[in-house]
Coordinates of C-alpha atoms and ligand atoms in Angstrom, one line a residue:
X1 CA 0.0 0.0 0.0
X2 CA 1.3 3.4 -0.9
X3 CA -0.7 5.8 1.4
X4 CA 2.3 6.7 3.5
X5 CA 2.1 10.3 2.1
X6 CA -0.7 10.7 4.8
X7 CA 1.9 10.3 7.5
X8 CA 4.1 13.1 6.4
X9 CA 4.0 16.1 8.6
X10 CA 3.9 19.8 8.0
X11 CA 5.6 22.2 10.6
X12 CA 3.3 21.8 13.6
X13 CA 2.1 25.1 15.1
X14 CA 0.8 23.0 18.1
X15 CA 4.1 21.6 19.4
X16 CA 4.0 18.0 20.1
X17 CA 0.9 17.2 18.2
X18 CA 1.1 15.3 15.0
X19 CA 0.1 17.4 12.0
X20 CA -2.0 15.9 9.2
X21 CA -1.7 17.9 6.0
X22 CA -4.5 18.4 3.4
X23 CA -4.7 17.5 -0.2
X24 CA -4.2 19.8 -3.1
X25 CA -3.2 19.0 -6.6
X26 CA -2.1 15.6 -5.5
X27 CA 0.2 17.0 -3.0
X28 CA 0.1 17.1 0.8
X29 CA 0.4 20.4 2.2
X30 CA -0.2 22.9 4.9
X31 CA -2.2 26.3 4.7
X32 CA -0.2 29.0 2.8
X33 CA -0.1 31.1 6.0
X34 CA 1.0 28.2 8.1
X35 CA -1.8 28.2 10.5
X36 CA -3.2 25.0 12.1
X37 CA -6.2 24.1 14.0
X38 CA -6.4 21.5 16.6
X39 CA -8.6 18.4 16.3
X40 CA -10.1 17.1 19.6
X41 CA -11.3 13.6 20.9
X42 CA -14.6 14.8 22.5
X43 CA -14.9 11.6 24.4
X44 CA -11.7 12.6 26.4
X45 CA -11.5 16.3 25.8
X46 CA -7.9 15.5 24.5
X47 CA -6.3 17.0 21.4
X48 CA -5.5 14.3 18.7
X49 CA -3.7 16.3 15.9
X50 CA -3.6 19.4 14.0
X51 CA -4.8 20.1 10.5
X52 CA -4.3 23.1 8.2
X53 CA -6.3 26.1 9.0
X54 CA -7.1 26.9 5.3
X55 CA -8.3 30.4 4.1
X56 CA -9.3 31.9 0.9
X57 CA -5.9 31.7 -0.8
X58 CA -5.6 27.9 -0.1
X59 CA -9.1 27.4 -1.4
X60 CA -8.2 29.3 -4.6
X61 CA -5.3 26.9 -5.2
X62 CA -7.4 23.8 -4.5
X63 CA -10.2 25.1 -7.0
X64 CA -7.5 26.0 -9.6
X65 CA -6.0 22.5 -9.4
X66 CA -9.5 20.8 -9.8
X67 CA -10.2 23.3 -12.8
X68 CA -6.9 22.2 -14.4
X69 CA -7.6 18.5 -13.8
X70 CA -11.2 18.7 -15.1
X71 CA -10.8 18.5 -18.9
X72 CA -8.7 15.3 -18.7
X73 CA -10.7 13.7 -16.2
X74 CA -14.0 14.4 -17.8
X75 CA -12.7 12.7 -21.0
X76 CA -11.6 9.5 -19.2
X77 CA -14.3 6.8 -20.4
X78 CA -16.8 6.6 -17.7
X79 CA -16.1 2.9 -17.2
X80 CA -12.5 3.6 -16.6
X81 CA -13.6 6.0 -13.9
X82 CA -15.9 3.6 -12.4
X83 CA -13.0 0.9 -12.2
X84 CA -10.8 3.4 -10.3
X85 CA -13.6 3.8 -7.7
X86 CA -13.8 0.1 -7.4
X87 CA -10.1 -0.1 -6.5
X88 CA -10.6 2.5 -4.0
X89 CA -13.3 0.6 -2.5
X90 CA -11.2 -2.5 -2.2
X91 CA -8.3 -0.6 -0.6
X92 CA -10.7 1.1 1.8
X93 CA -12.2 -2.2 2.8
X94 CA -8.7 -3.6 3.9
X95 CA -8.3 -0.4 6.1
X96 CA -12.1 -0.4 7.4
X97 CA -11.3 -1.0 11.0
X98 CA -8.6 1.7 11.0
X99 CA -11.2 4.2 9.3
X100 CA -13.7 3.4 12.1
X101 CA -11.2 4.1 14.9
X102 CA -10.5 7.4 13.3
X103 CA -14.1 8.3 13.1
X104 CA -14.8 7.3 16.6
X105 CA -11.8 9.2 18.0
X106 CA -12.6 12.4 16.5
X107 CA -16.4 12.3 16.4
X108 CA -17.1 10.7 19.9
X109 CA -19.4 8.4 18.1
X110 CA -19.3 4.8 19.7
X111 CA -16.9 2.5 17.7
X112 CA -19.1 -0.6 18.0
X113 CA -22.7 0.9 17.4
X114 CA -21.6 3.7 15.0
X115 CA -18.2 4.2 13.7
X116 CA -17.8 0.6 12.2
X117 CA -21.1 0.8 10.5
X118 CA -20.1 4.1 9.0
X119 CA -16.6 2.8 7.8
X120 CA -18.6 -0.1 6.1
X121 CA -20.8 2.4 4.4
X122 CA -17.8 4.4 3.1
X123 CA -16.6 1.2 1.3
X124 CA -20.0 0.4 -0.1
X125 CA -20.5 4.0 -1.4
X126 CA -17.4 3.9 -3.6
X127 CA -18.4 0.3 -4.8
X128 CA -22.0 1.3 -5.5
X129 CA -21.1 4.5 -7.5
X130 CA -18.2 2.7 -9.1
X131 CA -20.6 0.2 -10.5
X132 CA -22.8 2.8 -11.8
X133 CA -20.5 4.5 -14.1
X134 CA -21.9 2.7 -17.1
X135 CA -25.2 4.2 -16.4
X136 CA -24.3 7.7 -17.4
X137 CA -26.3 7.1 -20.4
X138 CA -28.3 9.7 -22.6
X139 CA -31.5 9.2 -24.5
X140 CA -32.5 9.6 -28.2
X141 CA -35.8 11.1 -29.3
X142 CA -37.9 9.8 -32.1
X143 CA -38.4 13.0 -34.1
X144 CA -38.5 11.6 -37.5
X145 CA -36.3 9.8 -40.0
X146 CA -34.3 12.9 -40.9
X147 CA -33.6 13.9 -37.3
X148 CA -31.1 12.5 -34.8
X149 CA -31.8 14.0 -31.4
X150 CA -29.9 12.6 -28.5
X151 CA -28.8 13.7 -25.0
X152 CA -25.5 13.4 -23.2
X153 CA -24.9 13.4 -19.5
X154 CA -22.0 15.8 -19.2
X155 CA -20.2 16.4 -15.9
X156 CA -20.6 19.9 -14.5
X157 CA -17.2 20.8 -13.9
X158 CA -15.6 21.8 -10.4
X159 CA -17.7 20.6 -7.5
X160 CA -17.5 22.4 -4.2
X161 CA -18.6 20.2 -1.5
X162 CA -18.8 21.0 2.3
X163 CA -19.5 18.3 4.8
X164 CA -20.4 18.4 8.7
X165 CA -19.1 16.4 11.5
X166 CA -21.9 14.1 12.6
X167 CA -21.1 11.3 10.0
X168 CA -18.2 13.0 8.2
X169 CA -16.6 9.8 6.4
X170 CA -20.0 8.8 5.1
X171 CA -21.1 12.2 4.0
X172 CA -17.8 12.9 2.2
X173 CA -17.7 9.6 0.5
X174 CA -21.4 10.4 -0.7
X175 CA -20.1 13.5 -2.4
X176 CA -16.8 12.3 -3.6
X177 CA -17.8 9.1 -5.2
X178 CA -20.8 10.3 -7.5
X179 CA -19.2 13.6 -8.3
X180 CA -15.9 11.9 -9.6
X181 CA -17.7 9.0 -11.0
X182 CA -19.8 11.5 -13.2
X183 CA -16.6 13.0 -14.5
X184 CA -16.3 16.3 -12.2
X185 CA -13.4 17.2 -10.2
X186 CA -14.1 18.2 -6.7
X187 CA -12.9 20.4 -3.8
X188 CA -14.1 19.0 -0.4
X189 CA -14.1 20.9 2.8
X190 CA -13.9 18.8 5.6
X191 CA -15.7 19.8 8.9
X192 CA -13.2 21.6 11.5
X193 CA -14.3 19.1 14.1
X194 CA -13.8 15.9 12.2
X195 CA -11.4 16.1 9.2
X196 CA -9.1 13.3 10.0
X197 CA -11.1 10.2 8.8
X198 CA -11.9 12.4 5.5
X199 CA -8.2 13.0 5.2
X200 CA -7.5 9.2 5.3
X201 CA -10.0 8.6 2.6
X202 CA -8.5 11.1 0.4
X203 CA -5.2 9.3 0.8
X204 CA -6.7 6.0 -0.4
X205 CA -8.4 8.1 -3.3
X206 CA -5.1 9.7 -4.2
X207 CA -3.5 6.5 -4.8
X208 CA -5.7 6.0 -7.6
X209 CA -6.9 9.2 -9.0
X210 CA -4.9 11.7 -11.1
X211 CA -3.7 14.8 -9.2
X212 CA -6.3 17.4 -8.7
X213 CA -9.4 15.3 -9.3
X214 CA -10.0 15.2 -5.5
X215 CA -8.7 18.0 -3.4
X216 CA -9.5 18.1 0.3
X217 CA -9.1 21.4 2.4
X218 CA -9.5 21.6 6.0
X219 CA -10.5 24.8 8.1
X220 CA -13.3 26.8 9.6
X221 CA -16.6 27.5 7.8
X222 CA -16.3 31.3 7.4
X223 CA -12.7 31.3 6.5
X224 CA -12.6 28.2 4.2
X225 CA -16.2 27.2 3.4
X226 CA -17.5 30.5 2.5
X227 CA -14.6 31.3 0.0
X228 CA -15.3 27.8 -1.6
X229 CA -19.1 28.7 -2.0
X230 CA -18.2 32.0 -3.4
X231 CA -15.4 30.9 -5.8
X232 CA -16.3 31.8 -9.4
X233 CA -14.7 28.6 -10.9
X234 CA -16.9 26.3 -8.6
X235 CA -19.8 25.3 -10.9
X236 CA -21.7 23.3 -8.4
X237 CA -22.2 23.3 -4.7
X238 CA -23.2 20.4 -2.7
X239 CA -23.7 21.2 1.1
X240 CA -24.6 18.9 4.2
X241 CA -25.1 20.8 7.5
X242 CA -27.4 23.5 9.2
X243 CA -30.2 25.2 7.6
X244 CA -28.9 28.7 8.3
X245 CA -25.5 27.9 6.6
X246 CA -27.4 26.1 3.8
X247 CA -29.1 29.4 2.9
X248 CA -25.9 31.3 2.8
X249 CA -24.5 28.7 0.4
X250 CA -27.6 29.1 -1.8
X251 CA -27.3 32.9 -1.6
X252 CA -23.6 32.6 -2.7
X253 CA -24.5 30.4 -5.6
X254 CA -27.3 32.6 -6.9
X255 CA -24.7 35.2 -7.8
X256 CA -23.3 33.1 -10.6
X257 CA -26.6 30.8 -10.8
X258 CA -24.5 27.8 -9.8
X259 CA -26.7 24.8 -9.1
X260 CA -26.9 23.6 -5.4
X261 CA -27.8 20.4 -3.5
X262 CA -28.4 21.2 0.1
X263 CA -29.1 18.6 2.7
X264 CA -30.0 20.5 5.8
X265 CA -31.7 20.0 9.2
X266 CA -34.8 18.2 10.3
X267 CA -37.3 17.8 13.1
X268 CA -38.7 14.6 12.0
X269 CA -42.1 13.3 13.3
X270 CA -42.5 9.8 14.5
X271 CA -46.2 8.7 14.4
X272 CA -47.2 5.7 16.6
X273 CA -50.7 4.0 16.2
X274 CA -52.3 2.2 19.2
X275 CA -51.6 -1.3 17.5
X276 CA -47.8 -0.6 17.7
X277 CA -47.5 -0.7 21.4
X278 CA -45.2 -3.4 21.1
X279 CA -41.6 -4.3 21.8
X280 CA -40.6 -4.1 18.1
X281 CA -41.8 -0.7 17.7
X282 CA -40.2 0.5 20.9
X283 CA -36.9 -0.8 19.6
X284 CA -37.6 1.1 16.3
X285 CA -38.1 4.4 18.3
X286 CA -34.7 4.0 19.9
X287 CA -33.1 3.4 16.6
X288 CA -35.0 6.2 14.8
X289 CA -34.2 8.8 17.6
X290 CA -30.4 7.7 16.8
X291 CA -29.8 7.7 20.6
X292 CA -26.5 5.7 19.9
X293 CA -25.3 8.7 17.9
X294 CA -26.2 11.1 20.6
X295 CA -29.0 12.0 18.3
X296 CA -26.7 14.0 16.2
X297 CA -28.5 13.1 13.1
X298 CA -30.6 15.2 10.6
X299 CA -33.0 12.3 10.4
X300 CA -33.5 11.8 14.2
X301 CA -37.2 11.1 14.8
X302 CA -37.2 13.6 17.6
X303 CA -40.9 14.5 17.8
X304 CA -42.7 11.3 19.1
X305 CA -46.5 11.4 18.5
X306 CA -47.9 8.5 20.6
X307 CA -51.6 7.7 20.6
X308 CA -53.1 8.8 24.0
X309 CA -54.6 5.2 24.5
X310 CA -51.0 4.0 24.7
X311 CA -49.1 7.1 25.8
X312 CA -47.9 6.1 29.3
X313 CA -47.5 2.5 28.5
X314 CA -45.2 3.0 25.5
X315 CA -43.3 5.5 27.3
X316 CA -42.5 3.2 30.2
X317 CA -41.3 0.6 27.6
X318 CA -39.3 3.3 25.9
X319 CA -37.6 4.5 29.1
X320 CA -36.7 0.8 30.1
X321 CA -35.3 0.0 26.8
X322 CA -33.3 3.3 26.3
X323 CA -32.0 2.8 29.9
X324 CA -30.1 -0.3 28.9
X325 CA -27.9 1.5 26.6
X326 CA -24.4 2.2 28.0
X327 CA -22.8 5.8 27.9
X328 CA -19.1 5.8 27.7
X329 CA -16.0 6.1 26.0
X330 CA -16.5 6.0 22.3
X331 CA -13.6 3.5 21.7
X332 CA -14.7 0.9 24.3
X333 CA -16.3 -2.1 22.9
X334 CA -19.0 -1.9 25.8
X335 CA -20.2 1.4 24.7
X336 CA -23.4 2.0 23.1
X337 CA -23.6 5.8 23.3
X338 CA -20.6 8.1 22.9
X339 CA -20.0 11.7 23.5
X340 CA -21.4 15.0 21.9
X341 CA -19.0 16.6 19.3
X342 CA -17.8 19.6 21.1
X343 CA -18.2 22.2 24.0
X344 CA -20.3 24.3 22.0
X345 CA -22.8 21.7 20.9
X346 CA -22.8 20.2 24.4
X347 CA -23.7 23.5 26.0
X348 CA -26.5 24.1 23.4
X349 CA -27.9 20.6 24.1
X350 CA -27.7 21.4 27.9
X351 CA -29.5 24.7 27.3
X352 CA -32.4 22.9 25.6
X353 CA -32.7 20.4 28.6
X354 CA -32.6 23.1 30.9
X355 CA -35.7 24.8 29.0
X356 CA -37.5 21.7 29.3
X357 CA -37.0 21.5 33.0
X358 CA -37.9 25.0 33.5
X359 CA -41.3 24.6 31.5
X360 CA -44.0 23.8 34.1
X361 CA -46.3 22.1 31.5
X362 CA -43.5 19.6 30.4
X363 CA -42.9 16.4 32.4
X364 CA -39.3 15.0 32.4
X365 CA -39.9 11.3 31.6
X366 CA -36.2 10.3 31.8
X367 CA -32.7 11.8 31.7
X368 CA -32.0 15.6 32.4
X369 CA -28.8 17.5 32.6
X370 CA -25.5 15.6 32.5
X371 CA -23.9 14.3 35.5
X372 CA -21.7 16.9 37.3
X373 CA -19.2 14.3 38.6
X374 CA -17.9 11.0 38.0
X375 CA -16.2 9.5 34.8
X376 CA -18.7 11.1 32.3
X377 CA -17.4 14.4 33.2
X378 CA -14.2 13.6 31.2
X379 CA -16.1 14.2 28.0
X380 CA -19.2 15.9 26.4
X381 CA -21.5 13.0 27.6
X382 CA -25.3 13.9 27.4
X383 CA -27.9 11.6 28.8
X384 CA -30.9 10.5 26.6
X385 CA -33.6 12.7 27.8
X386 CA -37.4 12.5 27.2
X387 CA -39.9 15.0 27.9
X388 CA -43.9 14.5 27.7
X389 CA -45.9 17.6 26.8
X390 CA -49.2 18.3 25.3
X391 CA -48.0 20.7 22.7
X392 CA -46.1 20.8 19.4
X393 CA -45.7 24.5 19.8
X394 CA -42.7 25.0 22.2
X395 CA -39.1 25.4 21.4
X396 CA -38.1 21.7 22.1
X397 CA -40.7 20.6 19.7
X398 CA -39.8 23.0 17.0
X399 CA -36.1 23.4 16.8
X400 CA -33.5 21.0 15.7
X401 CA -31.7 20.1 18.8
X402 CA -29.1 17.8 17.4
X403 CA -28.8 16.0 20.8
X404 CA -30.4 13.2 22.6
X405 CA -33.6 15.1 23.7
X406 CA -37.0 13.5 22.6
X407 CA -40.5 15.2 23.1
X408 CA -43.4 12.8 23.2
X409 CA -46.7 14.4 22.4
X410 CA -50.2 12.6 22.9
X411 CA -52.8 12.5 19.9
X412 CA -56.2 11.2 19.3
X413 CA -57.3 12.1 15.9
X414 CA -55.6 10.9 12.8
X415 CA -56.1 14.2 10.9
X416 CA -54.9 16.2 13.9
X417 CA -51.5 14.3 14.2
X418 CA -50.9 14.6 10.5
X419 CA -51.5 18.4 10.9
X420 CA -49.1 18.4 13.9
X421 CA -46.6 16.4 12.1
X422 CA -46.6 18.6 9.1
X423 CA -46.7 21.9 11.2
X424 CA -42.9 22.3 11.0
X425 CA -40.5 24.2 8.6
X426 CA -38.5 21.2 8.2
X427 CA -39.4 18.1 6.2
X428 CA -36.6 15.7 6.0
X429 CA -37.6 12.2 7.4
X430 CA -40.7 10.8 9.1
X431 CA -41.6 7.5 10.8
X432 CA -44.9 5.7 10.8
X433 CA -45.7 2.8 13.1
X434 CA -48.8 0.6 12.6
X435 CA -49.7 -3.1 11.9
X436 CA -52.5 -1.7 9.8
X437 CA -50.8 -1.3 6.5
X438 CA -53.5 1.0 5.0
X439 CA -53.5 3.3 7.8
X440 CA -49.6 3.4 7.7
X441 CA -49.3 4.1 4.0
X442 CA -52.1 6.8 4.0
X443 CA -50.1 8.4 6.7
X444 CA -46.9 8.0 5.0
X445 CA -48.4 9.7 1.9
X446 CA -49.8 12.6 3.8
X447 CA -46.7 13.4 5.8
X448 CA -44.3 16.3 4.2
X449 CA -41.0 14.8 4.2
X450 CA -38.4 13.6 1.7
X451 CA -38.2 10.1 3.2
X452 CA -40.6 8.1 5.3
X453 CA -40.1 4.8 7.0
X454 CA -42.8 2.6 7.9
X455 CA -42.3 0.1 10.9
X456 CA -38.5 0.7 10.8
X457 CA -36.0 3.2 12.2
X458 CA -32.8 2.5 10.4
X459 CA -30.5 4.8 8.4
X460 CA -30.3 5.8 4.9
X461 CA -29.6 3.2 2.2
X462 CA -27.5 3.5 -0.9
X463 CA -29.8 3.5 -4.0
X464 CA -32.6 5.6 -2.3
X465 CA -32.9 9.2 -3.5
X466 CA -32.3 10.9 -0.3
X467 CA -33.0 14.5 0.7
X468 CA -35.7 16.9 2.1
X469 CA -38.7 19.2 1.3
X470 CA -39.3 22.7 2.8
X471 CA -36.3 23.9 4.7
X472 CA -34.7 20.5 5.1
X473 CA -33.2 21.1 1.7
X474 CA -33.0 21.0 -2.1
X475 CA -32.1 18.2 -4.3
X476 CA -31.4 14.4 -3.9
X477 CA -28.3 12.4 -3.7
X478 CA -27.3 8.8 -2.8
X479 CA -28.8 7.1 -5.9
X480 CA -28.2 6.7 -9.7
X481 CA -30.9 9.4 -10.3
X482 CA -29.2 11.5 -7.6
X483 CA -25.9 11.2 -9.3
X484 CA -27.4 12.2 -12.7
X485 CA -29.5 15.1 -11.3
X486 CA -27.1 16.4 -8.8
X487 CA -23.8 15.8 -10.7
X488 CA -24.3 15.9 -14.5
X489 CA -25.8 18.5 -16.9
X490 CA -28.0 17.1 -19.9
X491 CA -27.0 18.4 -23.1
X492 CA -29.3 17.9 -26.2
X493 CA -27.6 17.4 -29.6
X494 CA -30.1 17.6 -32.8
X495 CA -28.5 16.7 -36.0
X496 CA -30.1 17.2 -39.3
X497 CA -29.7 13.7 -41.3
X498 CA -31.1 15.2 -44.6
X499 CA -28.4 17.5 -45.6
X500 CA -28.6 17.5 -49.4
X501 CA -25.7 16.2 -51.5
X502 CA -22.7 18.5 -52.3
X503 CA -23.6 21.1 -54.6
X504 CA -21.7 20.5 -57.8
X505 CA -19.6 23.5 -59.1
X506 CA -18.7 24.3 -62.6
Ligands
NAI1 P1 -22.6 24.1 10.1 O1 -23.7 23.9 9.3 O2 -22.1 25.4 10.7 O3 -21.4 23.3 9.6 C1 -21.4 22.4 8.6 C2 -20.3 22.7 7.6 O4 -20.3 23.8 7.1 C3 -18.9 22.6 8.4 O5 -18.0 22.0 7.4 C4 -18.7 24.1 8.4 O6 -17.4 24.4 8.6 C5 -19.3 24.7 7.4 N1 -19.6 26.1 7.4 C6 -20.0 26.9 8.5 N2 -20.4 28.1 8.2 C7 -20.0 28.1 6.8 C8 -20.1 29.1 6.0 N3 -20.5 30.4 6.2 N4 -19.9 29.0 4.7 C9 -19.5 27.7 4.1 N5 -19.5 26.8 4.9 C10 -19.7 26.9 6.4 O7 -23.2 23.3 11.5 P2 -22.4 23.3 13.0 O8 -22.0 24.8 13.3 O9 -21.4 22.4 13.1 O10 -23.8 22.6 13.9 C11 -24.6 23.5 14.2 C12 -26.1 23.1 14.1 O11 -26.3 22.7 12.6 C13 -26.3 21.7 14.7 O12 -26.7 21.9 16.1 C14 -27.4 21.1 14.1 O13 -28.7 21.5 14.2 C15 -27.2 21.4 12.5 N6 -26.4 20.5 11.8 C16 -27.2 19.6 10.9 C17 -26.6 18.8 10.1 C18 -27.1 18.0 9.2 O14 -26.7 16.8 8.7 N7 -28.4 18.2 8.9 C19 -25.0 18.4 10.5 C20 -24.4 19.3 11.3 C21 -25.1 20.4 11.9
MG2 MG1 -21.1 26.3 12.5

């Protein structure tokens, strides 16, 4: 294996910490200004390493490298591009456990319940899109015997991609693999809190791709993400993160009419009918709430609508089931729930919990503020917390908390619960729980969301077009159609087949 380049260091500003360089034009490098930022293990509040703190001048270098690589890469036959992605998948598979450990260490997501699954997903993503390369096909139109009209799926150019920290490797691979497969080149900005696994993936890609096809820059949102979004040579923006930043990306893109894909926040409803007061549904709610990822998930089913007839009984079972989950160091095999990503998110989550405690209409069903002493104070550990409340109208039921805080709300009338479920500016995911399939599907069709799961609470699957409605985003990724719609342009070519014979000149 030849990924040793990743272990090269650049002059470290932060003393003894290893310095991980970023990837521009096929070379591992630091920021032009020499600045670094520190990456922390949130489960232990310990620094792990430094990465370059890139700014506009670094972004500019990366975009220019991608622009230079584009003509050559776009002309590589699609199937050959796909073959390179398949090789990347094979090599990532060999290093899957190493990747999982890097993810767990920098995100605080538990190795056993989260990070291993994410590393496997990364391998699958490269393999899935590598296999789709031959499907970048056009169409022909039956416009008559004298007309040939056909379409080509052409790559767009330089893609600017920005990813968050909650599933950093998975989200990065879901941008790199389809963009590169379709013949684009890419500049990906990793999240400042979790760039290490992404840099490792970049190292494996770099063993197989021509220089400049994939560039990864590290840095803060305003200093590094914003210049990428605003760069005139970036022809397409693909962003996953908060709704507020998503709007700023779209504003930046509007200046030059660059297309955007935005995968933003959510406040996803989970609607439980009386006949689902059973253990499998309880397990499903635990999964859909993503408690084992500290609920730092855009698809967390964080508004739980329980039918009034089962309200207390279901909550009792849910508490018993959730209580079994072990909170602890992300790298321990015994751990189910790891730590929140950083101090800022931790205090934000605590603020929401305090709000719930302060509200007299809300009843604390389990959890509460984090412990103030003991081993869990070594990292940013939050406790799964459930509030019961009559209303869908208060802050905890409306805002994306991005932490393990669930609000349970009773309902009686089917039309009323659908109204409550849809009374949100978000529309990413939704969950419906019922043995009555007609009732379940009627509800699934009524809910305003890009993705509805019936009687299951699992994660996204490759091949499904994934994305949100309303302020949860624009565009779909993760599928063949997602690759075609998000990372190619359709060109139509019309050919007149009835050009008369050459005129004879005398
Ligand atoms: P964020 O949206 O600020 O960060 C996501 C990515 O965007 C990071 O790479 C960041 O550096 C970059 N970024 C930030 N500001 C930018 C700007 N002005 N221009 C370009 N790029 C920029 O999310 P953050 O601050 O980490 O978390 C705040 C909240 O956002 C969370 O509490 C959660 O509610 C939401 N969020 C939602 C995610 C999702 O998957 N839907 C993922 C991460 C956060
Ligand atoms: Mg931010």
